[in-house]
PDB file of C-alpha atoms and ligand atoms in Angstrom:
ATOM      1  CA  UNK A 233     -23.565  -8.977  26.380  1.00  0.00           C
ATOM      2  CA  UNK A 234     -27.343  -9.084  26.729  1.00  0.00           C
ATOM      3  CA  UNK A 235     -27.583  -6.147  24.331  1.00  0.00           C
ATOM      4  CA  UNK A 236     -25.840  -8.023  21.547  1.00  0.00           C
ATOM      5  CA  UNK A 237     -28.445  -9.242  19.035  1.00  0.00           C
ATOM      6  CA  UNK A 238     -26.415 -12.336  18.131  1.00  0.00           C
ATOM      7  CA  UNK A 239     -26.369 -13.379  21.777  1.00  0.00           C
ATOM      8  CA  UNK A 240     -30.131 -12.911  22.140  1.00  0.00           C
ATOM      9  CA  UNK A 241     -30.651 -14.935  18.966  1.00  0.00           C
ATOM     10  CA  UNK A 242     -28.342 -17.682  20.245  1.00  0.00           C
ATOM     11  CA  UNK A 243     -30.336 -17.957  23.484  1.00  0.00           C
ATOM     12  CA  UNK A 244     -33.680 -17.942  21.699  1.00  0.00           C
ATOM     13  CA  UNK A 245     -32.690 -20.466  19.025  1.00  0.00           C
ATOM     14  CA  UNK A 246     -31.673 -22.973  21.697  1.00  0.00           C
ATOM     15  CA  UNK A 247     -29.214 -24.648  19.362  1.00  0.00           C
ATOM     16  CA  UNK A 248     -26.504 -25.041  21.942  1.00  0.00           C
ATOM     17  CA  UNK A 249     -24.371 -27.700  20.236  1.00  0.00           C
ATOM     18  CA  UNK A 250     -22.194 -25.023  18.695  1.00  0.00           C
ATOM     19  CA  UNK A 251     -20.490 -22.206  20.613  1.00  0.00           C
ATOM     20  CA  UNK A 252     -21.064 -18.566  19.697  1.00  0.00           C
ATOM     21  CA  UNK A 253     -18.185 -16.192  19.007  1.00  0.00           C
ATOM     22  CA  UNK A 254     -18.754 -12.576  20.000  1.00  0.00           C
ATOM     23  CA  UNK A 255     -16.114 -10.160  18.798  1.00  0.00           C
ATOM     24  CA  UNK A 256     -15.318  -6.586  19.782  1.00  0.00           C
ATOM     25  CA  UNK A 257     -16.978  -6.732  23.140  1.00  0.00           C
ATOM     26  CA  UNK A 258     -17.031  -3.635  25.319  1.00  0.00           C
ATOM     27  CA  UNK A 259     -17.095  -0.005  24.246  1.00  0.00           C
ATOM     28  CA  UNK A 260     -13.467   0.414  23.209  1.00  0.00           C
ATOM     29  CA  UNK A 261     -11.995  -3.022  23.693  1.00  0.00           C
ATOM     30  CA  UNK A 262     -11.274  -5.683  21.142  1.00  0.00           C
ATOM     31  CA  UNK A 263     -12.217  -8.501  23.433  1.00  0.00           C
ATOM     32  CA  UNK A 264     -13.385 -11.726  21.763  1.00  0.00           C
ATOM     33  CA  UNK A 265     -15.523 -14.113  23.770  1.00  0.00           C
ATOM     34  CA  UNK A 266     -16.486 -17.681  22.988  1.00  0.00           C
ATOM     35  CA  UNK A 267     -19.865 -18.424  24.566  1.00  0.00           C
ATOM     36  CA  UNK A 268     -21.502 -21.790  24.969  1.00  0.00           C
ATOM     37  CA  UNK A 269     -24.561 -22.895  26.875  1.00  0.00           C
ATOM     38  CA  UNK A 270     -24.616 -26.395  28.370  1.00  0.00           C
ATOM     39  CA  UNK A 271     -27.709 -28.185  29.706  1.00  0.00           C
ATOM     40  CA  UNK A 272     -27.218 -28.819  33.374  1.00  0.00           C
ATOM     41  CA  UNK A 273     -29.374 -30.726  35.837  1.00  0.00           C
ATOM     42  CA  UNK A 274     -33.074 -30.973  34.881  1.00  0.00           C
ATOM     43  CA  UNK A 275     -34.102 -27.579  33.714  1.00  0.00           C
ATOM     44  CA  UNK A 276     -31.019 -25.516  34.052  1.00  0.00           C
ATOM     45  CA  UNK A 277     -28.362 -24.115  31.797  1.00  0.00           C
ATOM     46  CA  UNK A 278     -24.726 -23.360  32.415  1.00  0.00           C
ATOM     47  CA  UNK A 279     -23.265 -20.499  30.395  1.00  0.00           C
ATOM     48  CA  UNK A 280     -19.556 -20.658  29.814  1.00  0.00           C
ATOM     49  CA  UNK A 281     -17.760 -17.570  28.487  1.00  0.00           C
ATOM     50  CA  UNK A 282     -14.139 -17.898  27.486  1.00  0.00           C
ATOM     51  CA  UNK A 283     -11.795 -15.023  26.618  1.00  0.00           C
ATOM     52  CA  UNK A 284     -10.329 -16.061  23.254  1.00  0.00           C
ATOM     53  CA  UNK A 285      -8.834 -12.661  22.326  1.00  0.00           C
ATOM     54  CA  UNK A 286      -5.220 -13.875  22.209  1.00  0.00           C
ATOM     55  CA  UNK A 287      -6.161 -17.025  20.358  1.00  0.00           C
ATOM     56  CA  UNK A 288      -7.997 -14.986  17.702  1.00  0.00           C
ATOM     57  CA  UNK A 289      -4.985 -12.662  17.361  1.00  0.00           C
ATOM     58  CA  UNK A 290      -2.641 -15.613  16.887  1.00  0.00           C
ATOM     59  CA  UNK A 291      -4.979 -17.067  14.255  1.00  0.00           C
ATOM     60  CA  UNK A 292      -5.087 -13.745  12.409  1.00  0.00           C
ATOM     61  CA  UNK A 293      -1.278 -13.518  12.478  1.00  0.00           C
ATOM     62  CA  UNK A 294      -0.959 -17.021  11.097  1.00  0.00           C
ATOM     63  CA  UNK A 295      -3.407 -16.230   8.299  1.00  0.00           C
ATOM     64  CA  UNK A 296      -1.548 -13.021   7.418  1.00  0.00           C
ATOM     65  CA  UNK A 297       1.735 -14.863   7.416  1.00  0.00           C
ATOM     66  CA  UNK A 298       0.530 -17.591   5.068  1.00  0.00           C
ATOM     67  CA  UNK A 299      -1.044 -14.973   2.797  1.00  0.00           C
ATOM     68  CA  UNK A 300       2.195 -12.947   2.767  1.00  0.00           C
ATOM     69  CA  UNK A 301       4.390 -15.931   1.982  1.00  0.00           C
ATOM     70  CA  UNK A 302       2.071 -17.054  -0.814  1.00  0.00           C
ATOM     71  CA  UNK A 303       1.999 -13.571  -2.264  1.00  0.00           C
ATOM     72  CA  UNK A 304       5.783 -13.240  -2.130  1.00  0.00           C
ATOM     73  CA  UNK A 305       6.205 -16.590  -3.897  1.00  0.00           C
ATOM     74  CA  UNK A 306       3.530 -16.005  -6.482  1.00  0.00           C
ATOM     75  CA  UNK A 307       5.147 -12.959  -8.036  1.00  0.00           C
ATOM     76  CA  UNK A 308       8.474 -14.573  -9.002  1.00  0.00           C
ATOM     77  CA  UNK A 309       6.707 -17.785 -10.001  1.00  0.00           C
ATOM     78  CA  UNK A 310       4.355 -15.913 -12.339  1.00  0.00           C
ATOM     79  CA  UNK A 311       7.279 -14.142 -13.974  1.00  0.00           C
ATOM     80  CA  UNK A 312       9.237 -17.372 -14.307  1.00  0.00           C
ATOM     81  CA  UNK A 313       6.436 -19.430 -15.817  1.00  0.00           C
ATOM     82  CA  UNK A 314       5.694 -16.575 -18.217  1.00  0.00           C
ATOM     83  CA  UNK A 315       9.243 -16.608 -19.520  1.00  0.00           C
ATOM     84  CA  UNK A 316       9.367 -20.409 -19.605  1.00  0.00           C
ATOM     85  CA  UNK A 317       6.293 -20.422 -21.769  1.00  0.00           C
ATOM     86  CA  UNK A 318       7.860 -17.877 -24.105  1.00  0.00           C
ATOM     87  CA  UNK A 319      11.079 -19.899 -24.401  1.00  0.00           C
ATOM     88  CA  UNK A 320       9.079 -23.089 -25.016  1.00  0.00           C
ATOM     89  CA  UNK A 321       6.621 -21.782 -27.589  1.00  0.00           C
ATOM     90  CA  UNK A 322       8.358 -18.938 -29.423  1.00  0.00           C
ATOM     91  CA  UNK A 323      11.197 -19.248 -31.847  1.00  0.00           C
ATOM     92  CA  UNK A 324      13.487 -16.802 -30.080  1.00  0.00           C
ATOM     93  CA  UNK A 325      16.771 -15.290 -31.209  1.00  0.00           C
ATOM     94  CA  UNK A 326      19.658 -16.653 -29.104  1.00  0.00           C
ATOM     95  CA  UNK A 327      20.255 -13.190 -27.564  1.00  0.00           C
ATOM     96  CA  UNK A 328      16.621 -12.850 -26.540  1.00  0.00           C
ATOM     97  CA  UNK A 329      16.624 -16.357 -25.119  1.00  0.00           C
ATOM     98  CA  UNK A 330      19.735 -15.533 -23.108  1.00  0.00           C
ATOM     99  CA  UNK A 331      18.029 -12.412 -21.744  1.00  0.00           C
ATOM    100  CA  UNK A 332      14.949 -14.391 -20.683  1.00  0.00           C
ATOM    101  CA  UNK A 333      17.071 -17.033 -18.994  1.00  0.00           C
ATOM    102  CA  UNK A 334      18.909 -14.303 -17.099  1.00  0.00           C
ATOM    103  CA  UNK A 335      15.596 -12.834 -15.902  1.00  0.00           C
ATOM    104  CA  UNK A 336      14.399 -16.260 -14.803  1.00  0.00           C
ATOM    105  CA  UNK A 337      17.625 -16.726 -12.878  1.00  0.00           C
ATOM    106  CA  UNK A 338      16.972 -13.463 -10.986  1.00  0.00           C
ATOM    107  CA  UNK A 339      13.502 -14.663  -9.986  1.00  0.00           C
ATOM    108  CA  UNK A 340      14.835 -18.089  -9.011  1.00  0.00           C
ATOM    109  CA  UNK A 341      17.386 -16.421  -6.728  1.00  0.00           C
ATOM    110  CA  UNK A 342      14.656 -14.266  -5.176  1.00  0.00           C
ATOM    111  CA  UNK A 343      12.655 -17.347  -4.252  1.00  0.00           C
ATOM    112  CA  UNK A 344      15.759 -19.050  -2.938  1.00  0.00           C
ATOM    113  CA  UNK A 345      16.629 -16.160  -0.620  1.00  0.00           C
ATOM    114  CA  UNK A 346      13.027 -15.977   0.566  1.00  0.00           C
ATOM    115  CA  UNK A 347      13.012 -19.665   1.447  1.00  0.00           C
ATOM    116  CA  UNK A 348      16.425 -19.336   3.116  1.00  0.00           C
ATOM    117  CA  UNK A 349      15.216 -16.420   5.265  1.00  0.00           C
ATOM    118  CA  UNK A 350      12.088 -18.344   6.233  1.00  0.00           C
ATOM    119  CA  UNK A 351      14.173 -21.350   7.226  1.00  0.00           C
ATOM    120  CA  UNK A 352      16.495 -19.170   9.328  1.00  0.00           C
ATOM    121  CA  UNK A 353      13.456 -17.695  11.022  1.00  0.00           C
ATOM    122  CA  UNK A 354      11.972 -21.139  11.665  1.00  0.00           C
ATOM    123  CA  UNK A 355      15.282 -22.411  13.104  1.00  0.00           C
ATOM    124  CA  UNK A 356      15.611 -19.427  15.389  1.00  0.00           C
ATOM    125  CA  UNK A 357      12.014 -19.724  16.516  1.00  0.00           C
ATOM    126  CA  UNK A 358      12.478 -23.363  17.425  1.00  0.00           C
ATOM    127  CA  UNK A 359      15.369 -22.342  19.636  1.00  0.00           C
ATOM    128  CA  UNK A 360      14.057 -20.481  22.669  1.00  0.00           C
ATOM    129  CA  UNK A 361      17.144 -20.883  24.855  1.00  0.00           C
ATOM    130  CA  UNK A 362      19.306 -17.804  25.505  1.00  0.00           C
ATOM    131  CA  UNK A 363      22.293 -17.641  23.154  1.00  0.00           C
ATOM    132  CA  UNK A 364      25.464 -19.421  24.305  1.00  0.00           C
ATOM    133  CA  UNK A 365      28.296 -17.527  26.017  1.00  0.00           C
ATOM    134  CA  UNK A 366      31.061 -18.337  23.522  1.00  0.00           C
ATOM    135  CA  UNK A 367      33.557 -15.601  22.849  1.00  0.00           C
ATOM    136  CA  UNK A 368      33.030 -13.995  19.454  1.00  0.00           C
ATOM    137  CA  UNK A 369      35.907 -11.863  18.168  1.00  0.00           C
ATOM    138  CA  UNK A 370      34.597  -8.505  17.016  1.00  0.00           C
ATOM    139  CA  UNK A 371      37.916  -7.801  15.334  1.00  0.00           C
ATOM    140  CA  UNK A 372      37.349 -10.667  12.910  1.00  0.00           C
ATOM    141  CA  UNK A 373      33.688  -9.785  12.422  1.00  0.00           C
ATOM    142  CA  UNK A 374      34.354  -6.087  11.737  1.00  0.00           C
ATOM    143  CA  UNK A 375      36.980  -6.937   9.126  1.00  0.00           C
ATOM    144  CA  UNK A 376      34.593  -9.400   7.523  1.00  0.00           C
ATOM    145  CA  UNK A 377      31.738  -6.896   7.484  1.00  0.00           C
ATOM    146  CA  UNK A 378      33.918  -4.302   5.789  1.00  0.00           C
ATOM    147  CA  UNK A 379      34.860  -6.762   3.040  1.00  0.00           C
ATOM    148  CA  UNK A 380      31.259  -7.760   2.618  1.00  0.00           C
ATOM    149  CA  UNK A 381      30.065  -4.147   2.437  1.00  0.00           C
ATOM    150  CA  UNK A 382      32.709  -3.293  -0.140  1.00  0.00           C
ATOM    151  CA  UNK A 383      31.831  -6.290  -2.259  1.00  0.00           C
ATOM    152  CA  UNK A 384      28.146  -5.309  -2.199  1.00  0.00           C
ATOM    153  CA  UNK A 385      28.830  -1.645  -2.864  1.00  0.00           C
ATOM    154  CA  UNK A 386      31.287  -2.089  -5.787  1.00  0.00           C
ATOM    155  CA  UNK A 387      32.894   1.237  -4.900  1.00  0.00           C
ATOM    156  CA  UNK A 388      29.624   3.152  -5.018  1.00  0.00           C
ATOM    157  CA  UNK A 389      29.845   4.237  -1.351  1.00  0.00           C
ATOM    158  CA  UNK A 390      32.417   5.478   1.110  1.00  0.00           C
ATOM    159  CA  UNK A 391      32.540   2.830   3.826  1.00  0.00           C
ATOM    160  CA  UNK A 392      34.278   3.342   7.145  1.00  0.00           C
ATOM    161  CA  UNK A 393      34.732   1.208  10.232  1.00  0.00           C
ATOM    162  CA  UNK A 394      35.539   2.519  13.662  1.00  0.00           C
ATOM    163  CA  UNK A 395      35.533   0.877  17.015  1.00  0.00           C
ATOM    164  CA  UNK A 396      37.420  -0.664  19.831  1.00  0.00           C
ATOM    165  CA  UNK A 397      38.176  -4.173  18.652  1.00  0.00           C
ATOM    166  CA  UNK A 398      39.725  -4.939  22.053  1.00  0.00           C
ATOM    167  CA  UNK A 399      36.301  -5.851  23.303  1.00  0.00           C
ATOM    168  CA  UNK A 400      34.404  -8.866  22.091  1.00  0.00           C
ATOM    169  CA  UNK A 401      30.964 -10.308  22.558  1.00  0.00           C
ATOM    170  CA  UNK A 402      29.690 -13.436  24.245  1.00  0.00           C
ATOM    171  CA  UNK A 403      27.134 -15.125  22.067  1.00  0.00           C
ATOM    172  CA  UNK A 404      26.417 -17.189  18.992  1.00  0.00           C
ATOM    173  CA  UNK A 405      28.823 -16.194  16.232  1.00  0.00           C
ATOM    174  CA  UNK A 406      26.718 -17.277  13.283  1.00  0.00           C
ATOM    175  CA  UNK A 407      23.639 -15.456  14.541  1.00  0.00           C
ATOM    176  CA  UNK A 408      25.535 -12.274  15.387  1.00  0.00           C
ATOM    177  CA  UNK A 409      27.166 -12.193  11.962  1.00  0.00           C
ATOM    178  CA  UNK A 410      23.792 -12.661  10.294  1.00  0.00           C
ATOM    179  CA  UNK A 411      22.283  -9.784  12.320  1.00  0.00           C
ATOM    180  CA  UNK A 412      25.179  -7.374  11.719  1.00  0.00           C
ATOM    181  CA  UNK A 413      25.493  -8.155   8.050  1.00  0.00           C
ATOM    182  CA  UNK A 414      21.760  -7.629   7.612  1.00  0.00           C
ATOM    183  CA  UNK A 415      22.136  -4.055   8.881  1.00  0.00           C
ATOM    184  CA  UNK A 416      25.204  -3.474   6.722  1.00  0.00           C
ATOM    185  CA  UNK A 417      23.592  -4.859   3.595  1.00  0.00           C
ATOM    186  CA  UNK A 418      20.457  -2.746   4.200  1.00  0.00           C
ATOM    187  CA  UNK A 419      22.615   0.386   4.462  1.00  0.00           C
ATOM    188  CA  UNK A 420      24.389  -0.459   1.198  1.00  0.00           C
ATOM    189  CA  UNK A 421      21.176  -1.442  -0.593  1.00  0.00           C
ATOM    190  CA  UNK A 422      19.131   1.596   0.408  1.00  0.00           C
ATOM    191  CA  UNK A 423      21.831   4.279   0.162  1.00  0.00           C
ATOM    192  CA  UNK A 424      22.174   5.917  -3.244  1.00  0.00           C
ATOM    193  CA  UNK A 425      25.544   5.971  -5.005  1.00  0.00           C
ATOM    194  CA  UNK A 426      28.090   8.346  -3.524  1.00  0.00           C
ATOM    195  CA  UNK A 427      26.682   8.016   0.011  1.00  0.00           C
ATOM    196  CA  UNK A 428      28.509   7.292   3.267  1.00  0.00           C
ATOM    197  CA  UNK A 429      28.206   4.228   5.451  1.00  0.00           C
ATOM    198  CA  UNK A 430      29.752   4.150   8.915  1.00  0.00           C
ATOM    199  CA  UNK A 431      30.002   0.872  10.753  1.00  0.00           C
ATOM    200  CA  UNK A 432      30.833   1.332  14.436  1.00  0.00           C
ATOM    201  CA  UNK A 433      31.457  -0.824  17.493  1.00  0.00           C
ATOM    202  CA  UNK A 434      31.804   0.776  20.858  1.00  0.00           C
ATOM    203  CA  UNK A 435      32.277  -1.191  24.044  1.00  0.00           C
ATOM    204  CA  UNK A 436      33.591  -1.040  27.555  1.00  0.00           C
ATOM    205  CA  UNK A 437      33.225  -3.972  29.933  1.00  0.00           C
ATOM    206  CA  UNK A 438      31.264  -1.929  32.512  1.00  0.00           C
ATOM    207  CA  UNK A 439      28.730  -0.377  30.166  1.00  0.00           C
ATOM    208  CA  UNK A 440      26.422  -1.582  27.478  1.00  0.00           C
ATOM    209  CA  UNK A 441      28.098  -2.200  24.129  1.00  0.00           C
ATOM    210  CA  UNK A 442      26.767  -1.085  20.812  1.00  0.00           C
ATOM    211  CA  UNK A 443      27.122  -2.130  17.208  1.00  0.00           C
ATOM    212  CA  UNK A 444      25.787   0.463  14.803  1.00  0.00           C
ATOM    213  CA  UNK A 445      25.460   1.210  11.119  1.00  0.00           C
ATOM    214  CA  UNK A 446      24.815   4.760   9.989  1.00  0.00           C
ATOM    215  CA  UNK A 447      24.050   5.698   6.404  1.00  0.00           C
ATOM    216  CA  UNK A 448      23.428   8.863   4.435  1.00  0.00           C
ATOM    217  CA  UNK A 449      20.520   7.259   2.573  1.00  0.00           C
ATOM    218  CA  UNK A 450      16.936   8.440   2.087  1.00  0.00           C
ATOM    219  CA  UNK A 451      15.900   7.938   5.719  1.00  0.00           C
ATOM    220  CA  UNK A 452      12.569   6.521   6.847  1.00  0.00           C
ATOM    221  CA  UNK A 453       9.408   8.518   7.704  1.00  0.00           C
ATOM    222  CA  UNK A 454       8.553   8.189  11.398  1.00  0.00           C
ATOM    223  CA  UNK A 455       5.205   6.461  10.872  1.00  0.00           C
ATOM    224  CA  UNK A 456       7.027   3.409   9.471  1.00  0.00           C
ATOM    225  CA  UNK A 457       9.598   3.063  12.257  1.00  0.00           C
ATOM    226  CA  UNK A 458       7.518   1.022  14.732  1.00  0.00           C
ATOM    227  CA  UNK A 459       6.526  -1.430  11.993  1.00  0.00           C
ATOM    228  CA  UNK A 460       9.954  -2.090  10.412  1.00  0.00           C
ATOM    229  CA  UNK A 461      10.515  -5.230  12.437  1.00  0.00           C
ATOM    230  CA  UNK A 462       7.291  -6.894  11.323  1.00  0.00           C
ATOM    231  CA  UNK A 463       7.757  -9.751   8.920  1.00  0.00           C
ATOM    232  CA  UNK A 464       7.511  -8.676   5.273  1.00  0.00           C
ATOM    233  CA  UNK A 465       7.116  -5.012   6.204  1.00  0.00           C
ATOM    234  CA  UNK A 466       8.780  -2.681   3.717  1.00  0.00           C
ATOM    235  CA  UNK A 467       8.645   1.078   3.430  1.00  0.00           C
ATOM    236  CA  UNK A 468       8.828   0.854  -0.326  1.00  0.00           C
ATOM    237  CA  UNK A 469       7.903  -2.519  -1.708  1.00  0.00           C
ATOM    238  CA  UNK A 470       9.298  -2.088  -5.191  1.00  0.00           C
ATOM    239  CA  UNK A 471      12.592  -0.619  -3.943  1.00  0.00           C
ATOM    240  CA  UNK A 472      13.066  -3.544  -1.555  1.00  0.00           C
ATOM    241  CA  UNK A 473      12.329  -6.103  -4.290  1.00  0.00           C
ATOM    242  CA  UNK A 474      14.649  -4.361  -6.711  1.00  0.00           C
ATOM    243  CA  UNK A 475      17.504  -4.671  -4.254  1.00  0.00           C
ATOM    244  CA  UNK A 476      16.769  -8.320  -3.511  1.00  0.00           C
ATOM    245  CA  UNK A 477      15.088  -7.708  -0.132  1.00  0.00           C
ATOM    246  CA  UNK A 478      12.611 -10.112   1.403  1.00  0.00           C
ATOM    247  CA  UNK A 479      11.308  -7.873   4.205  1.00  0.00           C
ATOM    248  CA  UNK A 480      12.401 -10.533   6.693  1.00  0.00           C
ATOM    249  CA  UNK A 481      15.860  -9.212   7.621  1.00  0.00           C
ATOM    250  CA  UNK A 482      14.887  -6.934  10.472  1.00  0.00           C
ATOM    251  CA  UNK A 483      12.232  -9.367  11.707  1.00  0.00           C
ATOM    252  CA  UNK A 484      14.917 -12.017  12.027  1.00  0.00           C
ATOM    253  CA  UNK A 485      17.402  -9.717  13.741  1.00  0.00           C
ATOM    254  CA  UNK A 486      15.052  -8.188  16.218  1.00  0.00           C
ATOM    255  CA  UNK A 487      12.674 -10.870  17.191  1.00  0.00           C
ATOM    256  CA  UNK A 488      15.337 -13.478  17.556  1.00  0.00           C
ATOM    257  CA  UNK A 489      19.018 -12.709  17.418  1.00  0.00           C
ATOM    258  CA  UNK A 490      18.657  -9.579  19.583  1.00  0.00           C
ATOM    259  CA  UNK A 491      16.256 -11.198  22.041  1.00  0.00           C
ATOM    260  CA  UNK A 492      18.449 -14.270  22.353  1.00  0.00           C
ATOM    261  CA  UNK A 493      21.387 -12.015  23.283  1.00  0.00           C
ATOM    262  CA  UNK A 494      19.282  -9.802  25.623  1.00  0.00           C
ATOM    263  CA  UNK A 495      20.023  -6.987  23.176  1.00  0.00           C
ATOM    264  CA  UNK A 496      17.850  -4.227  21.758  1.00  0.00           C
ATOM    265  CA  UNK A 497      17.514  -2.799  18.276  1.00  0.00           C
ATOM    266  CA  UNK A 498      17.438   1.006  18.170  1.00  0.00           C
ATOM    267  CA  UNK A 499      16.426   2.810  14.987  1.00  0.00           C
ATOM    268  CA  UNK A 500      16.893   6.518  14.403  1.00  0.00           C
ATOM    269  CA  UNK A 501      15.907   7.862  11.042  1.00  0.00           C
ATOM    270  CA  UNK A 502      14.242  10.797   9.359  1.00  0.00           C
ATOM    271  CA  UNK A 503      13.539  11.500   5.690  1.00  0.00           C
ATOM    272  CA  UNK A 504      16.522  13.200   4.077  1.00  0.00           C
ATOM    273  CA  UNK A 505      18.741  12.606   7.094  1.00  0.00           C
ATOM    274  CA  UNK A 506      19.814   9.008   6.649  1.00  0.00           C
ATOM    275  CA  UNK A 507      19.314   6.198   9.127  1.00  0.00           C
ATOM    276  CA  UNK A 508      21.092   4.724  12.095  1.00  0.00           C
ATOM    277  CA  UNK A 509      20.437   1.158  13.177  1.00  0.00           C
ATOM    278  CA  UNK A 510      22.089   0.017  16.398  1.00  0.00           C
ATOM    279  CA  UNK A 511      22.077  -3.165  18.447  1.00  0.00           C
ATOM    280  CA  UNK A 512      22.738  -2.508  22.113  1.00  0.00           C
ATOM    281  CA  UNK A 513      24.144  -5.378  24.189  1.00  0.00           C
ATOM    282  CA  UNK A 514      24.107  -5.603  27.992  1.00  0.00           C
ATOM    283  CA  UNK A 515      27.485  -5.412  29.768  1.00  0.00           C
ATOM    284  CA  UNK A 516      27.183  -9.086  30.757  1.00  0.00           C
ATOM    285  CA  UNK A 517      27.782  -9.999  27.097  1.00  0.00           C
ATOM    286  CA  UNK A 518      30.975  -7.939  26.686  1.00  0.00           C
ATOM    287  CA  UNK A 519      34.535  -9.160  27.422  1.00  0.00           C
ATOM    288  CA  UNK A 520      37.990  -7.848  26.675  1.00  0.00           C
ATOM    289  CA  UNK A 521      40.004 -10.019  24.277  1.00  0.00           C
TER     290      UNK A 521
HETATM  291  P1  ADP B 603      14.302  -5.955   3.207  1.00  0.00           P
HETATM  292  O1  ADP B 603      14.692  -7.354   2.931  1.00  0.00           O
HETATM  293  O2  ADP B 603      13.109  -5.480   2.445  1.00  0.00           O
HETATM  294  O3  ADP B 603      15.446  -4.987   3.177  1.00  0.00           O
HETATM  295  P2  ADP B 603      14.316  -5.597   6.091  1.00  0.00           P
HETATM  296  O4  ADP B 603      13.505  -6.293   7.122  1.00  0.00           O
HETATM  297  O5  ADP B 603      15.796  -5.747   6.171  1.00  0.00           O
HETATM  298  O6  ADP B 603      13.748  -6.061   4.706  1.00  0.00           O
HETATM  299  O7  ADP B 603      13.960  -4.054   6.156  1.00  0.00           O
HETATM  300  C1  ADP B 603      12.611  -3.659   6.184  1.00  0.00           C
HETATM  301  C2  ADP B 603      12.421  -2.333   5.482  1.00  0.00           C
HETATM  302  O8  ADP B 603      13.048  -1.284   6.216  1.00  0.00           O
HETATM  303  C3  ADP B 603      13.067  -2.259   4.105  1.00  0.00           C
HETATM  304  O9  ADP B 603      12.228  -2.788   3.110  1.00  0.00           O
HETATM  305  C4  ADP B 603      13.275  -0.754   3.926  1.00  0.00           C
HETATM  306  O10 ADP B 603      12.080  -0.171   3.475  1.00  0.00           O
HETATM  307  C5  ADP B 603      13.541  -0.276   5.337  1.00  0.00           C
HETATM  308  N1  ADP B 603      14.994  -0.096   5.599  1.00  0.00           N
HETATM  309  C6  ADP B 603      15.823  -0.967   6.231  1.00  0.00           C
HETATM  310  N2  ADP B 603      17.062  -0.471   6.337  1.00  0.00           N
HETATM  311  C7  ADP B 603      17.050   0.759   5.760  1.00  0.00           C
HETATM  312  C8  ADP B 603      18.037   1.786   5.555  1.00  0.00           C
HETATM  313  N3  ADP B 603      19.303   1.641   5.969  1.00  0.00           N
HETATM  314  N4  ADP B 603      17.627   2.922   4.915  1.00  0.00           N
HETATM  315  C9  ADP B 603      16.347   3.069   4.503  1.00  0.00           C
HETATM  316  N5  ADP B 603      15.377   2.135   4.663  1.00  0.00           N
HETATM  317  C10 ADP B 603      15.711   0.995   5.281  1.00  0.00           C
END
């Protein structure tokens, strides 16, 4: 520390009312220290050094999050106000006006789904208890997911479901449905027309159980895989926006629904080979119906 010029200056200036923050301490560490000197006894000084690395990280995450949310909101708002201005000031043909209103509606829906995802995330974050042990029928959920996938796909994909519906899960039904349908809707949204989507559930009461969604879509380059579960992370921003994505789906599933059910998200994907997203549950959460 004595080699750091800012520390030497702090000592020499003798203005000890304010603490001094020293970042990136050590040769290859990212340690942040908060230093403050306090007068002590007659002619002595007490130097207090506090490791604030985690605090600084949390602050940086909060800043990034606020910046991301603002950015995500600003784009649809800019588009909407632009069209509103046009409708207000220009003498538009009815057809043109209709087109503008339709475009505004799309942006309004984008903002709505963003706010809804943020609220879901906030609700889940407030709830740190493990998920309840209520029995959730996988038979019902699988049938529902198939309907949902078909409605989203409009016949553009071949969708199949396989799995032993004799085994069910113990957990929070609403949360599980939201996690599973996130994976299904991603597969439908990112797989080009004519592709295959396989939804599978495999379980035995003694072993871990697994819900998985495999698609024949574009696949994801390996460098993106570890970051997919970060909030707002997208491999291809414009593609995600186009398909109505917020970049929050996987963050919500992994960080919360999976953790609350002691489950793990496994992602296998390679460019040109499609993707497979699976949620693996411990045997303690599996029961026969
Ligand atoms: P989004 O709302 O953007 O879909 P997600 O958190 O659900 O956000 O997913 C994060 C990113 O992971 C997506 O933007 C997309 O780039 C990528 N992704 C997710 N699922 C798939 C998939 N089945 N095939 C290809 N890419 C995917």
